[in-house]
GROMACS .gro file of C-alpha atoms in nm:
model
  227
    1UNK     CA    1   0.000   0.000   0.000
    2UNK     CA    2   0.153   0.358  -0.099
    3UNK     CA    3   0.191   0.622   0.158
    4UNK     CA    4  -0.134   0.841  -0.029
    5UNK     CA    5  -0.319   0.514  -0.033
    6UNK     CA    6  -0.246   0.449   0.335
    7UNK     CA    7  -0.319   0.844   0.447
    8UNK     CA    8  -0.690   0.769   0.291
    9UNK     CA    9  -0.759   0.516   0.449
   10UNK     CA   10  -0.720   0.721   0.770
   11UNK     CA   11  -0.960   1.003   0.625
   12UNK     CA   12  -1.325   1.036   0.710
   13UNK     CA   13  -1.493   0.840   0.507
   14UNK     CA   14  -1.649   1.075   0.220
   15UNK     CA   15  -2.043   1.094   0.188
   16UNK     CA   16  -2.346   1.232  -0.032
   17UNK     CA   17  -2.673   1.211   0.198
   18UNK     CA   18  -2.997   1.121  -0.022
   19UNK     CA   19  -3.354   1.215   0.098
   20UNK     CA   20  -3.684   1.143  -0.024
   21UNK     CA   21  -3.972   1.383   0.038
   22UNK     CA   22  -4.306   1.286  -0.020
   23UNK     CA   23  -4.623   1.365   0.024
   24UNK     CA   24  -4.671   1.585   0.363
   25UNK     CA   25  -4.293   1.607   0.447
   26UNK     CA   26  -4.321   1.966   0.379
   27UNK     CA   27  -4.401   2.070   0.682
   28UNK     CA   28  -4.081   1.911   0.869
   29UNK     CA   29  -3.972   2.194   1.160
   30UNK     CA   30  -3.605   2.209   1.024
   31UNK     CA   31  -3.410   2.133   0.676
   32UNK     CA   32  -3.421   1.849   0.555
   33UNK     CA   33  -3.132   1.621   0.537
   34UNK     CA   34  -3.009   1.874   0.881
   35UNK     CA   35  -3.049   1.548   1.128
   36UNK     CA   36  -2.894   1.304   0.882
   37UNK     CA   37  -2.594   1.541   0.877
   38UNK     CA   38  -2.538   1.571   1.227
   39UNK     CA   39  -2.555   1.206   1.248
   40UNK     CA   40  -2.315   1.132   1.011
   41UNK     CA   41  -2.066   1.363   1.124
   42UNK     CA   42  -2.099   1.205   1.457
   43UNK     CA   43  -2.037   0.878   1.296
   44UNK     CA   44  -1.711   1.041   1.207
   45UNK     CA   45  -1.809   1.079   0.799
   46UNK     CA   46  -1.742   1.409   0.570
   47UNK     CA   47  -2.060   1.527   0.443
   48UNK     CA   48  -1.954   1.646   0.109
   49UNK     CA   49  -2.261   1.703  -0.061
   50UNK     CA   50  -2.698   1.597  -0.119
   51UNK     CA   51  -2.955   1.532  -0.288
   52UNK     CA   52  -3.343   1.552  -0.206
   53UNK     CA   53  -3.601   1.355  -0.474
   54UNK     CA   54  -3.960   1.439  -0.437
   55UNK     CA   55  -4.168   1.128  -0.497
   56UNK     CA   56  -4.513   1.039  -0.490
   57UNK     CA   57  -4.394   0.671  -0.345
   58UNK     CA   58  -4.104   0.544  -0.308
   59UNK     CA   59  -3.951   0.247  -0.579
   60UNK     CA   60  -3.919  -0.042  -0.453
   61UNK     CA   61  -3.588  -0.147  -0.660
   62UNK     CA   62  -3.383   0.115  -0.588
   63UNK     CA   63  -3.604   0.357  -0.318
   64UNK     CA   64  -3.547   0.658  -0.555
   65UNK     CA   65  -3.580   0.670  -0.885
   66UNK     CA   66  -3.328   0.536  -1.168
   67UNK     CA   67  -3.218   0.843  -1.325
   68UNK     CA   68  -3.155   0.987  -0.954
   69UNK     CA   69  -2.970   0.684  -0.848
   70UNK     CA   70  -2.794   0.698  -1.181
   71UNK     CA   71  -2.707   1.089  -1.044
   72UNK     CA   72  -2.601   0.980  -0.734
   73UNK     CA   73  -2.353   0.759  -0.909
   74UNK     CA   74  -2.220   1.028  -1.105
   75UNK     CA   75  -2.166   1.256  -0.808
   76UNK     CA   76  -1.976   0.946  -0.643
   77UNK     CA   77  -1.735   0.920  -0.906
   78UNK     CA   78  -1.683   1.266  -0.972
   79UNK     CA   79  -1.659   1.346  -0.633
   80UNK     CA   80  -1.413   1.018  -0.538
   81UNK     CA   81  -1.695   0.963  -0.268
   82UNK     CA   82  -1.649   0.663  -0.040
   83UNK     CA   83  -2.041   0.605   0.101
   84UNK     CA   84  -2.440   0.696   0.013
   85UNK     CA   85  -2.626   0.709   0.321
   86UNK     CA   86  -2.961   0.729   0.300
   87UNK     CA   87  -3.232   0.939   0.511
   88UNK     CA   88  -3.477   0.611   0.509
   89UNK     CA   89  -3.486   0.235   0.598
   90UNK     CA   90  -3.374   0.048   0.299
   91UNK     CA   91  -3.444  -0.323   0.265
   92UNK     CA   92  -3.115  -0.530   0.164
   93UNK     CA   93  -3.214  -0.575  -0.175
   94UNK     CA   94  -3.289  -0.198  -0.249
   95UNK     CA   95  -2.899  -0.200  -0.090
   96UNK     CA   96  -2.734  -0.420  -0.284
   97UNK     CA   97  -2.926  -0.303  -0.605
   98UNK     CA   98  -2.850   0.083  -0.524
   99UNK     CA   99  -2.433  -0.087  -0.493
  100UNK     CA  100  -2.455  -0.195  -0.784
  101UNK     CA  101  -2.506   0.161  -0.969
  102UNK     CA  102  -2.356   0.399  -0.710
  103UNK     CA  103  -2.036   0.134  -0.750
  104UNK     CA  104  -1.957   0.249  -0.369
  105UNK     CA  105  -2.138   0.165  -0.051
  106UNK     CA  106  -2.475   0.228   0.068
  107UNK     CA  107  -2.606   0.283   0.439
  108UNK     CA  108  -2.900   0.346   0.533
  109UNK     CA  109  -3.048   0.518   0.837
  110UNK     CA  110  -3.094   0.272   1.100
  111UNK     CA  111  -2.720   0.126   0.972
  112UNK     CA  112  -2.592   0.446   1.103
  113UNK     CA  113  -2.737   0.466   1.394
  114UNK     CA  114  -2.660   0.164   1.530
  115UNK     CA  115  -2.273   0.247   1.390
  116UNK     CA  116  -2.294   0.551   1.630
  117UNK     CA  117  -2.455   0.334   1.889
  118UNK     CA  118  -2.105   0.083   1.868
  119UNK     CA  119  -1.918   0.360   1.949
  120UNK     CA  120  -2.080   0.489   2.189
  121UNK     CA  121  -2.177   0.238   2.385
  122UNK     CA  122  -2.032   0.201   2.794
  123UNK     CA  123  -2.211  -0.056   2.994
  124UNK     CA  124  -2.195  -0.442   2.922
  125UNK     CA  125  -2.571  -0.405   2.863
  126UNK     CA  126  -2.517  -0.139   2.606
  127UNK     CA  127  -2.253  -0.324   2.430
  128UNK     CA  128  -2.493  -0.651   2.445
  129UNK     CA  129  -2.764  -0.447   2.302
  130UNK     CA  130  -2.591  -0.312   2.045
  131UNK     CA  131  -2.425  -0.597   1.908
  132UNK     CA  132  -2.747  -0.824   1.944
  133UNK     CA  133  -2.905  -0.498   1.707
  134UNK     CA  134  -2.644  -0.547   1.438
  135UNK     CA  135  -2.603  -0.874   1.427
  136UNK     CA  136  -3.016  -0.872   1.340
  137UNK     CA  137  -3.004  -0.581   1.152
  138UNK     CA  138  -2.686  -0.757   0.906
  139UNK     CA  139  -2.859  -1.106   0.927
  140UNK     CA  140  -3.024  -1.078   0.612
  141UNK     CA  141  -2.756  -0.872   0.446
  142UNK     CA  142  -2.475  -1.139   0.474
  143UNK     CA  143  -2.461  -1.224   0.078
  144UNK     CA  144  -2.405  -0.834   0.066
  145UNK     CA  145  -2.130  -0.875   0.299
  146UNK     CA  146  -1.959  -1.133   0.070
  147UNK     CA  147  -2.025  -0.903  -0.222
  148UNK     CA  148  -1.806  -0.621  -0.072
  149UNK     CA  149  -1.545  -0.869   0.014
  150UNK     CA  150  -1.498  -0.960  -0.340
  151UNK     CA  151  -1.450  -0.638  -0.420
  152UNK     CA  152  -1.215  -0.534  -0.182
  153UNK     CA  153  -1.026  -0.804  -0.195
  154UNK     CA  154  -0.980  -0.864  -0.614
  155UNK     CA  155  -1.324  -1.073  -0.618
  156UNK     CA  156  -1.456  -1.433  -0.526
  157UNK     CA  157  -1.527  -1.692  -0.736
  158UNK     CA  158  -1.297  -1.919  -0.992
  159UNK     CA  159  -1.074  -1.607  -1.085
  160UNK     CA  160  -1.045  -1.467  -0.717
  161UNK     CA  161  -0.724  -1.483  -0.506
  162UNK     CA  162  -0.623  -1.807  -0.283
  163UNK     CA  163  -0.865  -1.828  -0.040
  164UNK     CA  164  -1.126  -1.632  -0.134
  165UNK     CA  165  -1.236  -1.813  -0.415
  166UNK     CA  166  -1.607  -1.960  -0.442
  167UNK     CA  167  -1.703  -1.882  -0.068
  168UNK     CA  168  -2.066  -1.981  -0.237
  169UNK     CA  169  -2.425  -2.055  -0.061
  170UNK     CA  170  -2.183  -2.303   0.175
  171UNK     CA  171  -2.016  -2.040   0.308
  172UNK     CA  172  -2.277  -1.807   0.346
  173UNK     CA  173  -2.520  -2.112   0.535
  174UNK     CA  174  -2.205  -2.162   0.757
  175UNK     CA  175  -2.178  -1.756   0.864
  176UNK     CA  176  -2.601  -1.740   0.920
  177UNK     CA  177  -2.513  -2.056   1.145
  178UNK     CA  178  -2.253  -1.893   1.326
  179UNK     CA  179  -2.443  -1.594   1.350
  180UNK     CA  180  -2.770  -1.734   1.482
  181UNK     CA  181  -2.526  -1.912   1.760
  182UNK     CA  182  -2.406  -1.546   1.836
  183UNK     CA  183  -2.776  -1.370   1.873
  184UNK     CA  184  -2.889  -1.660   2.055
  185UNK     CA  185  -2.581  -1.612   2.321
  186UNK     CA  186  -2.651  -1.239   2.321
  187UNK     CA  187  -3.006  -1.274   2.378
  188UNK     CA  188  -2.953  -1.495   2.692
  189UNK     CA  189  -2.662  -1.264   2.845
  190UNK     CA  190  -2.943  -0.987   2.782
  191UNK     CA  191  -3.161  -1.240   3.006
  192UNK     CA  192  -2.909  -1.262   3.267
  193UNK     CA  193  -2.775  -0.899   3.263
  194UNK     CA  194  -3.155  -0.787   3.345
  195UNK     CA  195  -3.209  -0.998   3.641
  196UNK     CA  196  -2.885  -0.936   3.810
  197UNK     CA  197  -3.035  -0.540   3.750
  198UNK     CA  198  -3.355  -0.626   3.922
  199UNK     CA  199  -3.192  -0.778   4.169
  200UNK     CA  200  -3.000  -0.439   4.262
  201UNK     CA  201  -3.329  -0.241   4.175
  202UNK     CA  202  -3.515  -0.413   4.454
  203UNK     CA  203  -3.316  -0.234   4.706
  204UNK     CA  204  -3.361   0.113   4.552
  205UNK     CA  205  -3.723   0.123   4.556
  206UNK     CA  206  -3.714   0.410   4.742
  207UNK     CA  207  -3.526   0.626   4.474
  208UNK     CA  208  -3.653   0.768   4.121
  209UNK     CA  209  -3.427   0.757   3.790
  210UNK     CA  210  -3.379   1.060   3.608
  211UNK     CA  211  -3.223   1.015   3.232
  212UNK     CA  212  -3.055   1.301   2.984
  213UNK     CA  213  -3.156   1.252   2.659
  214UNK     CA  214  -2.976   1.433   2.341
  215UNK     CA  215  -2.743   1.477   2.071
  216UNK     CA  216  -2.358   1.457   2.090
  217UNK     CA  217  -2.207   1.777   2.195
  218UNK     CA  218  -2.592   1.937   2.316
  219UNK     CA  219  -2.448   1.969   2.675
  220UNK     CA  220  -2.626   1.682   2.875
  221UNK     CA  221  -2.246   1.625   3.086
  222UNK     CA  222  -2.291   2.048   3.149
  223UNK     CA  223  -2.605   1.960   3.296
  224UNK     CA  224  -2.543   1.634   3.463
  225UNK     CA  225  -2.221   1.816   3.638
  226UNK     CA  226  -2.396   2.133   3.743
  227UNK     CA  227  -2.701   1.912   3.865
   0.00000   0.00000   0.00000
């Protein structure tokens, strides 16, 4: 790997944000697109640029229409962008569809979210939580997993490198094995974790919980420390 090569790699990764407003959105109480951005700076991304599509519905290949996705894909290359993240829930085959034309990656919302969550996360319940949520949430996105492998790594298949070559359906049947084994173990520490906390609750009945809620940087430490 070069020196530039290796320097970019260290970069923020480099984003376009893409929102869909449809019928009724007008009336949102801020920009849109203005959450999404916050977000994905706190997820440590460069916002470079967006793009807004007003649809009547949504498609339900690609989310937004073809000649916008084909846009999009443009901007990416013109741009040297590294990710698309999306304002909206996408299912894994609008994902791996929109890949295919953007030719760069593609999250959508709750993707992010849970990204910022892995960071973010303190407790052992948190960390449980979290990793039970994306472990779900990449369940049925594991032959899009394999796809970006290929393509980082010179490609799968008869023509691939030693030891990547024709992971196949075997492969894949062995990582949703592996994976069930892992939600499974996650969902019983979950189990445990809340009974050892009702356990301690019991003896705090007496006492009321107060929670700060809100973004990164909004001041909820200020408060908590002058509280």
């Amino acid at each position: 790997m070069t020196d530039v090569a290796r320097d970019r790699n260290l970069e923020a990764e480099r984003a376009i944000l893409v929102g869909v407003i449809r019928p009724g959105d007008e009336k949102l109480y801020e920009p849109p697109l203005a959450e999404l951005t916050r977000l994905a700076e706190t997820a440590g991304a460069e916002v470079v640029t967006t793009t807004i599509q007003k649809l009547g519905a949504v498609k339900s290949g690609t989310f937004i229409g073809r000649g916008k996705a084909e846009e999009v894909a443009e901007t990416c290359a013109g741009l040297d962008l590294d990710v698309v993240i999306f304002d909206h829930d996408l299912s894994p085959a609008q994902v791996r569809k929109l890949e295919k034309i953007v030719k760069c990656k593609v999250v959508d919302r709750s993707e992010l979210i849970l990204d910022i969550f892995a960071t973010r996360a303190q407790t052992r319940q948190s960390r449980v939580q979290v990793e039970l949520a994306q472990l779900e949430y990449l369940r049925p996105r594991l032959k899009r997993m394999w796809t970006h492998l290929s393509r980082h790594e010179g490609g799968v298949g008869k023509k691939g490198p030693i030891g990547l070559r024709g992971p196949g359906e075997k492969q894949l049947e062995v990582d949703r094995r592996l994976m069930q084994k892992r939600i499974d173990a996650l969902k019983r520490e979950i189990k445990t974790i809340e009974r050892q906390h009702h356990t301690r609750a019991s003896g705090r009945r007496d006492y009321f919980q107060v929670s700060l809620v809100g973004y990164t940087n909004a001041g909820k430490s200020t408060l908590l420390s002058a509280l």
